[in-house]
Short mmCIF file of C-alpha atoms and ligand atoms in Angstrom, two decimals:
data_model
loop_
_atom_site.label_atom_id
_atom_site.label_comp_id
_atom_site.label_asym_id
_atom_site.label_seq_id
_atom_site.Cartn_x
_atom_site.Cartn_y
_atom_site.Cartn_z
CA MET A 1 -17.33 -5.84 7.89
CA ALA A 2 -16.96 -9.63 7.92
CA GLN A 3 -16.30 -12.49 9.90
CA ILE A 4 -14.60 -15.10 8.12
CA GLU A 5 -14.36 -18.88 8.64
CA LEU A 6 -12.09 -21.44 6.89
CA ASP A 7 -13.57 -24.81 7.50
CA ARG A 8 -11.19 -27.47 6.94
CA ILE A 9 -9.39 -26.16 3.81
CA ASP A 10 -7.32 -28.30 1.63
CA LYS A 11 -5.62 -26.68 -1.73
CA LEU A 12 -3.75 -29.25 -3.83
CA PHE A 13 -1.83 -28.03 -7.00
CA GLY A 14 -1.24 -31.45 -8.53
CA LYS A 15 0.61 -33.42 -5.72
CA VAL A 16 1.79 -30.19 -4.08
CA GLU A 17 -0.47 -29.84 -0.71
CA ALA A 18 0.00 -26.04 -0.73
CA VAL A 19 -2.69 -25.99 2.34
CA VAL A 20 -3.83 -28.82 4.49
CA ASP A 21 -6.80 -29.12 6.69
CA LEU A 22 -6.63 -25.15 7.47
CA SER A 23 -9.46 -24.09 9.74
CA LEU A 24 -9.50 -20.66 11.17
CA ASP A 25 -12.15 -18.42 12.57
CA ILE A 26 -11.18 -14.72 11.86
CA PRO A 27 -13.45 -12.26 14.16
CA ASP A 28 -14.90 -9.32 12.40
CA GLY A 29 -13.25 -6.36 12.59
CA SER A 30 -10.10 -7.77 13.56
CA PHE A 31 -6.27 -7.71 12.19
CA VAL A 32 -4.98 -11.10 11.69
CA ALA A 33 -1.72 -11.94 10.23
CA LEU A 34 -0.83 -15.23 8.27
CA LEU A 35 3.02 -15.65 9.21
CA GLY A 36 5.38 -18.24 8.13
CA PRO A 37 8.34 -19.20 5.75
CA SER A 38 8.42 -18.94 1.90
CA GLY A 39 6.07 -21.69 0.45
CA CYS A 40 3.88 -22.13 3.42
CA GLY A 41 0.61 -21.69 1.84
CA LYS A 42 0.13 -17.96 3.00
CA THR A 43 -0.67 -16.59 -0.38
CA THR A 44 -2.55 -19.42 -1.48
CA THR A 45 -4.86 -19.05 1.81
CA MET A 46 -5.40 -15.41 1.09
CA ASN A 47 -6.29 -15.97 -2.50
CA MET A 48 -8.74 -18.37 -1.64
CA ILE A 49 -10.31 -15.64 0.80
CA ALA A 50 -10.30 -13.37 -1.87
CA GLY A 51 -11.87 -15.64 -4.41
CA LEU A 52 -8.96 -15.96 -6.61
CA GLU A 53 -8.36 -19.75 -5.78
CA VAL A 54 -10.93 -22.25 -5.01
CA PRO A 55 -10.25 -24.80 -2.38
CA SER A 56 -9.85 -28.51 -3.36
CA THR A 57 -12.03 -29.29 -0.22
CA GLY A 58 -13.79 -27.41 2.36
CA GLU A 59 -15.71 -24.55 3.24
CA ILE A 60 -14.96 -20.76 3.44
CA ARG A 61 -17.78 -18.54 4.98
CA MET A 62 -18.34 -15.12 5.35
CA ASN A 63 -20.68 -13.73 7.80
CA GLY A 64 -21.99 -17.44 7.78
CA ALA A 65 -22.56 -17.66 4.55
CA SER A 66 -20.71 -19.90 2.35
CA VAL A 67 -18.64 -17.79 -0.38
CA VAL A 68 -17.06 -20.66 -2.23
CA ASP A 69 -18.94 -20.33 -5.57
CA VAL A 70 -19.17 -16.37 -4.98
CA PRO A 71 -17.01 -14.80 -7.84
CA ILE A 72 -14.23 -12.43 -6.73
CA GLY A 73 -16.19 -9.39 -8.11
CA LYS A 74 -18.99 -10.07 -5.59
CA ARG A 75 -17.10 -10.85 -2.46
CA ASN A 76 -16.23 -7.30 -1.71
CA VAL A 77 -12.58 -7.53 -0.84
CA GLY A 78 -9.98 -5.07 -1.21
CA PHE A 79 -6.10 -5.97 -1.99
CA VAL A 80 -2.74 -4.27 -1.67
CA PHE A 81 0.08 -6.59 -2.91
CA GLN A 82 3.99 -6.09 -2.78
CA ASN A 83 4.02 -4.72 -6.50
CA TYR A 84 1.31 -1.85 -5.90
CA ALA A 85 -1.31 -2.65 -8.82
CA ILE A 86 -1.88 0.93 -10.11
CA PHE A 87 -2.46 2.78 -13.30
CA THR A 88 0.88 4.61 -14.24
CA LYS A 89 -0.62 6.80 -16.68
CA LEU A 90 -3.16 8.30 -14.23
CA THR A 91 -2.67 10.98 -11.46
CA ALA A 92 -2.92 9.67 -7.78
CA TYR A 93 -6.30 11.25 -7.39
CA GLU A 94 -7.62 9.02 -10.31
CA ASN A 95 -6.20 5.88 -8.78
CA ILE A 96 -7.98 6.40 -5.70
CA ALA A 97 -11.04 7.58 -7.56
CA TYR A 98 -11.01 4.54 -10.03
CA GLY A 99 -13.30 1.99 -7.79
CA LEU A 100 -16.03 4.55 -6.90
CA ARG A 101 -15.81 5.85 -10.70
CA VAL A 102 -16.71 2.46 -12.12
CA ARG A 103 -19.66 2.06 -9.48
CA LYS A 104 -20.87 5.46 -11.20
CA MET A 105 -20.77 7.15 -7.90
CA PRO A 106 -21.64 10.85 -8.51
CA ALA A 107 -18.37 13.03 -9.01
CA ALA A 108 -19.13 15.40 -5.77
CA GLU A 109 -19.07 12.08 -3.68
CA VAL A 110 -16.55 10.71 -5.35
CA ASP A 111 -14.44 13.95 -4.58
CA ALA A 112 -15.25 14.00 -1.13
CA ALA A 113 -14.07 10.32 -0.78
CA VAL A 114 -10.94 10.80 -2.29
CA HIS A 115 -9.81 13.56 0.16
CA ARG A 116 -11.04 11.83 3.03
CA VAL A 117 -8.88 8.76 2.10
CA ALA A 118 -6.10 11.03 1.02
CA LYS A 119 -6.26 12.99 4.32
CA LEU A 120 -6.10 9.59 6.33
CA LEU A 121 -2.80 8.39 4.33
CA ASP A 122 -1.37 11.86 4.58
CA ILE A 123 -0.98 12.47 0.63
CA GLU A 124 -3.50 15.03 0.00
CA PRO A 125 -0.65 17.27 -1.65
CA LEU A 126 0.02 14.59 -4.08
CA LEU A 127 -3.32 14.02 -5.39
CA GLY A 128 -2.86 16.09 -8.58
CA ARG A 129 0.44 14.37 -9.71
CA GLY A 130 0.93 11.56 -12.23
CA VAL A 131 1.93 8.67 -10.01
CA ARG A 132 5.10 7.94 -12.28
CA GLY A 133 7.32 10.90 -10.31
CA LEU A 134 5.80 9.30 -7.12
CA SER A 135 8.51 7.55 -4.51
CA VAL A 136 7.84 3.95 -3.83
CA ASN A 137 6.51 4.92 -0.63
CA ASP A 138 3.91 7.08 -2.07
CA LEU A 139 2.91 4.61 -4.50
CA GLN A 140 2.08 2.28 -2.03
CA LYS A 141 -0.04 4.73 0.07
CA VAL A 142 -1.72 5.12 -3.31
CA ALA A 143 -2.31 1.85 -3.75
CA ILE A 144 -3.82 1.24 -0.12
CA GLY A 145 -5.99 4.24 -0.83
CA ARG A 146 -7.41 2.71 -4.13
CA SER A 147 -8.49 -0.43 -2.32
CA MET A 148 -9.50 1.30 0.65
CA ILE A 149 -11.81 3.85 -1.10
CA VAL A 150 -14.31 0.90 -1.99
CA ASN A 151 -14.83 0.41 1.66
CA PRO A 152 -14.24 -3.57 1.13
CA ASP A 153 -15.69 -5.99 4.00
CA VAL A 154 -12.20 -7.43 4.26
CA PHE A 155 -8.88 -6.12 3.35
CA LEU A 156 -6.25 -8.34 2.20
CA LEU A 157 -2.67 -7.14 2.11
CA ASP A 158 0.37 -9.69 0.63
CA GLU A 159 3.49 -8.63 2.05
CA PRO A 160 2.90 -4.73 1.15
CA PHE A 161 5.66 -3.31 2.67
CA SER A 162 8.91 -5.47 1.52
CA ASN A 163 9.68 -3.05 -1.35
CA LEU A 164 9.64 -0.13 1.13
CA ASP A 165 13.12 0.92 2.85
CA ALA A 166 13.22 0.20 6.57
CA GLY A 167 12.44 3.40 7.98
CA PHE A 168 9.29 3.82 6.18
CA ARG A 169 8.16 0.47 6.71
CA ALA A 170 8.35 0.77 10.48
CA PHE A 171 6.20 4.08 10.07
CA MET A 172 3.58 2.32 7.67
CA ARG A 173 3.23 -0.71 10.16
CA THR A 174 2.00 2.22 12.82
CA GLU A 175 -0.17 3.86 10.42
CA LEU A 176 -1.88 0.64 8.84
CA LYS A 177 -2.54 -0.41 12.22
CA ARG A 178 -4.10 2.99 13.01
CA LEU A 179 -6.16 2.84 9.90
CA GLN A 180 -7.43 -0.50 10.68
CA ARG A 181 -8.39 0.69 14.26
CA GLU A 182 -10.32 3.91 12.53
CA LEU A 183 -11.92 1.95 9.77
CA GLY A 184 -12.80 -1.29 11.69
CA GLN A 185 -12.35 -3.28 8.83
CA THR A 186 -11.25 -7.01 8.90
CA MET A 187 -7.68 -7.11 7.77
CA ILE A 188 -5.78 -9.93 6.62
CA TYR A 189 -1.89 -9.54 6.45
CA VAL A 190 0.40 -11.84 4.68
CA THR A 191 4.00 -11.85 5.94
CA HIS A 192 7.09 -13.92 6.21
CA ASP A 193 8.52 -11.15 8.84
CA GLN A 194 7.72 -12.11 12.36
CA LEU A 195 8.30 -8.91 13.55
CA GLU A 196 5.58 -6.98 11.23
CA ALA A 197 2.84 -9.94 12.09
CA MET A 198 3.92 -9.57 15.96
CA SER A 199 3.73 -5.55 16.01
CA MET A 200 0.61 -4.99 14.21
CA ALA A 201 -1.98 -8.21 14.24
CA GLU A 202 -4.04 -8.77 17.20
CA HIS A 203 -4.28 -12.75 16.02
CA ILE A 204 -1.52 -14.61 13.97
CA ALA A 205 -2.11 -17.83 12.15
CA ILE A 206 1.47 -19.24 12.01
CA LEU A 207 1.80 -21.74 8.82
CA ASP A 208 4.29 -24.40 8.02
CA ARG A 209 4.14 -26.65 4.84
CA GLY A 210 0.56 -25.69 4.42
CA ARG A 211 -0.25 -26.65 7.96
CA LEU A 212 -1.77 -24.51 10.80
CA GLN A 213 1.00 -24.33 13.55
CA GLN A 214 -0.77 -22.31 16.15
CA TRP A 215 -3.45 -19.48 16.31
CA GLY A 216 -2.93 -16.92 19.04
CA THR A 217 -2.26 -13.29 19.96
CA PRO A 218 1.29 -12.21 19.46
CA GLU A 219 1.67 -12.62 23.69
CA GLU A 220 0.32 -16.33 23.15
CA VAL A 221 2.73 -17.21 20.57
CA PHE A 222 5.76 -15.78 21.81
CA ASP A 223 5.13 -16.60 25.45
CA SER A 224 3.37 -20.29 24.94
CA PRO A 225 4.78 -21.72 21.46
CA SER A 226 2.59 -24.77 20.66
CA ASN A 227 5.87 -26.56 19.15
CA LEU A 228 9.35 -26.12 18.35
CA PHE A 229 8.68 -24.67 14.82
CA VAL A 230 6.54 -21.62 16.41
CA GLY A 231 9.26 -21.33 19.13
CA GLY A 232 12.06 -20.89 16.70
CA PHE A 233 10.15 -18.72 14.08
CA VAL A 234 8.53 -16.14 16.68
CA GLY A 235 10.85 -13.56 18.54
CA SER A 236 13.71 -11.43 17.31
CA ASN A 237 16.38 -13.50 19.19
CA PRO A 238 16.39 -17.25 18.88
CA MET A 239 15.19 -19.24 21.61
CA ASN A 240 18.07 -21.06 23.63
CA LEU A 241 17.35 -24.75 23.15
CA ILE A 242 18.99 -27.64 25.22
CA ASP A 243 18.91 -31.13 24.57
CA VAL A 244 18.11 -32.56 28.17
CA GLY A 245 17.28 -35.85 29.69
CA LEU A 246 14.55 -35.52 32.38
CA GLN A 247 14.89 -37.30 35.85
CA HIS A 248 12.81 -37.69 38.54
CA SER A 249 15.03 -37.33 41.84
CA GLY A 250 14.26 -36.66 45.63
CA PHE A 251 14.23 -32.74 44.90
CA GLY A 252 11.67 -33.29 42.18
CA LEU A 253 12.24 -32.89 38.41
CA VAL A 254 15.57 -32.15 37.06
CA ALA A 255 16.92 -31.92 33.38
CA ARG A 256 20.44 -32.95 32.71
CA ALA A 257 21.96 -30.86 29.80
CA VAL A 258 23.08 -33.33 27.36
CA ASP A 259 25.18 -30.98 25.67
CA GLY A 260 25.81 -28.70 28.32
CA GLY A 261 28.70 -30.68 29.88
CA HIS A 262 25.86 -32.83 31.43
CA GLN A 263 25.06 -29.81 33.93
CA LEU A 264 21.82 -30.51 36.20
CA ILE A 265 18.84 -28.27 35.98
CA ALA A 266 16.39 -28.07 38.63
CA LEU A 267 12.98 -27.64 37.01
CA ALA A 268 10.48 -25.66 39.40
CA ALA A 269 7.81 -27.77 40.91
CA GLU A 270 5.24 -25.26 40.38
CA ARG A 271 4.92 -25.66 36.56
CA ARG A 272 2.78 -28.82 35.90
CA PHE A 273 4.29 -31.36 33.25
CA ALA A 274 1.95 -33.30 30.52
CA THR A 275 4.35 -36.10 31.08
CA THR A 276 5.90 -37.72 33.95
CA ASN A 277 8.27 -39.91 31.76
CA ASP A 278 11.96 -39.91 32.09
CA GLY A 279 13.43 -39.46 28.57
CA LEU A 280 15.13 -36.85 25.95
CA TYR A 281 13.72 -33.67 25.42
CA LYS A 282 14.65 -30.01 24.50
CA LEU A 283 14.66 -27.35 26.85
CA GLY A 284 13.88 -23.92 25.37
CA PHE A 285 13.94 -20.34 27.24
CA ARG A 286 14.25 -17.14 25.47
CA PRO A 287 17.37 -14.91 25.71
CA GLU A 288 14.76 -12.22 26.62
CA HIS A 289 13.84 -14.58 29.77
CA ALA A 290 17.31 -15.42 31.19
CA ARG A 291 20.11 -13.24 32.97
CA LEU A 292 23.48 -13.34 33.80
CA VAL A 293 24.44 -14.37 37.33
CA SER A 294 27.44 -15.43 39.80
CA PRO A 295 28.55 -18.82 38.94
CA GLU A 296 28.10 -19.28 42.62
CA ASP A 297 24.65 -17.84 42.68
CA ASP A 298 22.13 -20.12 44.22
CA ALA A 299 19.87 -19.32 40.88
CA VAL A 300 22.37 -20.55 38.53
CA ASP A 301 21.21 -22.81 35.94
CA LEU A 302 24.15 -23.42 33.66
CA ARG A 303 27.82 -22.28 33.94
CA GLY A 304 30.22 -21.33 30.97
CA THR A 305 32.13 -18.33 29.61
CA VAL A 306 31.20 -15.27 27.88
CA SER A 307 32.31 -15.79 23.91
CA LEU A 308 30.66 -12.62 22.47
CA LEU A 309 29.06 -9.42 23.22
CA GLU A 310 26.73 -7.91 20.42
CA GLU A 311 25.67 -4.43 20.92
CA LEU A 312 22.51 -3.67 19.91
CA GLY A 313 21.72 0.03 21.51
CA PRO A 314 18.99 -0.40 23.91
CA ARG A 315 19.86 -3.71 24.79
CA ASN A 316 22.83 -6.10 24.61
CA ILE A 317 23.30 -10.03 23.91
CA VAL A 318 25.95 -11.70 25.75
CA HIS A 319 26.72 -15.24 24.08
CA VAL A 320 27.82 -17.69 26.86
CA GLY A 321 29.53 -20.89 25.70
CA VAL A 322 28.52 -23.96 27.88
CA ASP A 323 30.61 -26.89 26.82
CA ASN A 324 29.57 -27.21 22.90
CA LEU A 325 26.43 -25.08 23.52
CA SER A 326 25.92 -21.29 22.94
CA LEU A 327 23.45 -19.73 24.80
CA ARG A 328 22.13 -15.87 24.31
CA VAL A 329 20.97 -13.92 27.18
CA VAL A 330 19.72 -10.40 26.71
CA VAL A 331 21.36 -7.67 28.90
CA LEU A 332 21.07 -3.90 29.80
CA PRO A 333 23.88 -1.93 27.98
CA SER A 334 25.46 -1.32 31.24
CA VAL A 335 26.15 -5.00 31.78
CA ARG A 336 29.54 -5.71 29.75
CA PRO A 337 31.31 -9.04 30.90
CA THR A 338 34.76 -9.50 29.57
CA MET A 339 35.54 -12.09 26.89
CA GLY A 340 36.42 -15.40 28.55
CA GLU A 341 34.69 -14.21 31.90
CA ARG A 342 33.17 -17.33 33.66
CA VAL A 343 29.24 -16.43 34.22
CA GLY A 344 26.27 -18.33 35.32
CA VAL A 345 22.88 -18.17 33.34
CA ALA A 346 19.61 -18.51 34.84
CA PHE A 347 16.20 -18.35 33.17
CA GLU A 348 12.75 -17.44 34.46
CA ARG A 349 10.76 -20.48 35.88
CA THR A 350 7.57 -19.21 34.80
CA LYS A 351 8.93 -18.84 31.27
CA PHE A 352 10.59 -22.06 29.87
CA HIS A 353 9.46 -24.49 27.65
CA LEU A 354 9.90 -28.43 27.19
CA PHE A 355 9.65 -29.94 23.64
CA ASP A 356 9.28 -33.79 23.07
CA ASP A 357 10.90 -35.75 20.37
CA SER A 358 8.21 -34.75 17.89
CA GLY A 359 8.65 -31.06 18.49
CA LEU A 360 5.37 -30.64 20.81
CA ALA A 361 5.48 -28.33 23.42
CA LEU A 362 4.60 -30.11 26.75
CA ILE A 363 4.54 -26.64 28.87
P1 LIG B 401 5.97 -16.87 -0.44
O1 LIG B 401 6.02 -16.26 0.53
O2 LIG B 401 7.02 -17.39 -1.24
O3 LIG B 401 5.02 -16.33 -1.59
P2 LIG B 401 3.49 -18.71 0.50
O4 LIG B 401 3.53 -18.70 1.97
O5 LIG B 401 2.75 -17.48 -0.05
O6 LIG B 401 5.20 -18.39 -0.10
P3 LIG B 401 2.17 -19.95 -1.73
O7 LIG B 401 2.64 -19.05 -2.61
O8 LIG B 401 0.71 -20.04 -1.00
O9 LIG B 401 3.36 -19.94 -0.43
O10 LIG B 401 2.56 -21.47 -1.87
C1 LIG B 401 2.70 -22.86 -1.25
C2 LIG B 401 3.03 -23.92 -1.91
O11 LIG B 401 1.97 -24.10 -3.23
C3 LIG B 401 4.34 -23.86 -2.70
O12 LIG B 401 4.78 -25.06 -2.51
C4 LIG B 401 4.25 -23.44 -3.88
O13 LIG B 401 5.08 -23.72 -4.73
C5 LIG B 401 2.78 -24.04 -4.41
N1 LIG B 401 1.95 -23.46 -5.37
C6 LIG B 401 1.26 -22.03 -5.25
N2 LIG B 401 0.61 -21.80 -6.47
C7 LIG B 401 0.97 -22.56 -6.95
C8 LIG B 401 0.12 -22.67 -8.54
N3 LIG B 401 -0.53 -22.11 -9.08
N4 LIG B 401 0.47 -24.12 -9.13
C9 LIG B 401 1.61 -25.15 -8.39
N5 LIG B 401 2.07 -24.78 -7.07
C10 LIG B 401 1.67 -23.70 -6.40
#
């Protein structure tokens, strides 16, 4: 069990700033995802926690004690990588047992532990088989078992499911979450896939170019992105973004859509704005927080024409052309507007965002 603190970590490789001024407080027993695009510093951060890399500056503490000078072998961390590190000449059993055998644990105890882990991972029937004959999916389970058996304080997983097929990946996401709950270990999961992070983690650290963009629960990063980068990176459907000019009028605050034919959007008075300055901003709302209405409806924010219907099964996405903008609206499959139909788009007044010209979210 471990609570992990990263305190103002920098990691430079020559002139490359892999990680910059990163502070995180990872609660004991939590499931945390490090999320971001390729090259944002996820693996470097994980390697520093593991002891594979030393920070250029800053402190890493586990349960309150500095581990910067503690070698990897003494940190009690378990790893699972994309390319499962297993011994190809051994059986599944011998691979899983390895970590306990090198610790000279009595054979009966090793045997009980191997069976317990194999049962958790549902691979007991495979234990006697050589790993060469196993499927990619089962190999990754053996790799997880191998790390799990030594009961590490922290479990580090670096894109462990990227080589697995889509169906099994979805299955393993649920399995890993279940395992983490049962074992109560601190788990740090590196991924560039926002869906993986959102569906499994309790807390997500979103990184871009080595810098922390936001730390929060999946709900927090989805509903209240701290900036334009997070707003765009999180969510299965891209956020609708409109350049607007803010104006104060007799009716309260009004946004004029610069790219949307200069249509006026009344912004609800109940949301507080961090700025009262008139000026240029980006107004964002998620396709899930918008609905199609009649162009004459009182709630309408923008009027346009239907340009595309994406049929995705349980939900469809309607694309609405507004001047030179294309907005997305998530609808039930029963909503089937025709191409070119004139429609209105309305978004939820408690769920929209305003970003300033530096990309920072004002609300
Ligand atoms: P990916 O998902 O592609 O693995 P990542 O988010 O894990 O990306 P890192 O691998 O941590 O990112 O890399 C962060 C930055 O540091 C990148 O610019 C990378 O090229 C650089 N970097 C990482 N390791 C080294 C190294 N050993 N030497 C030089 N530069 C490195």
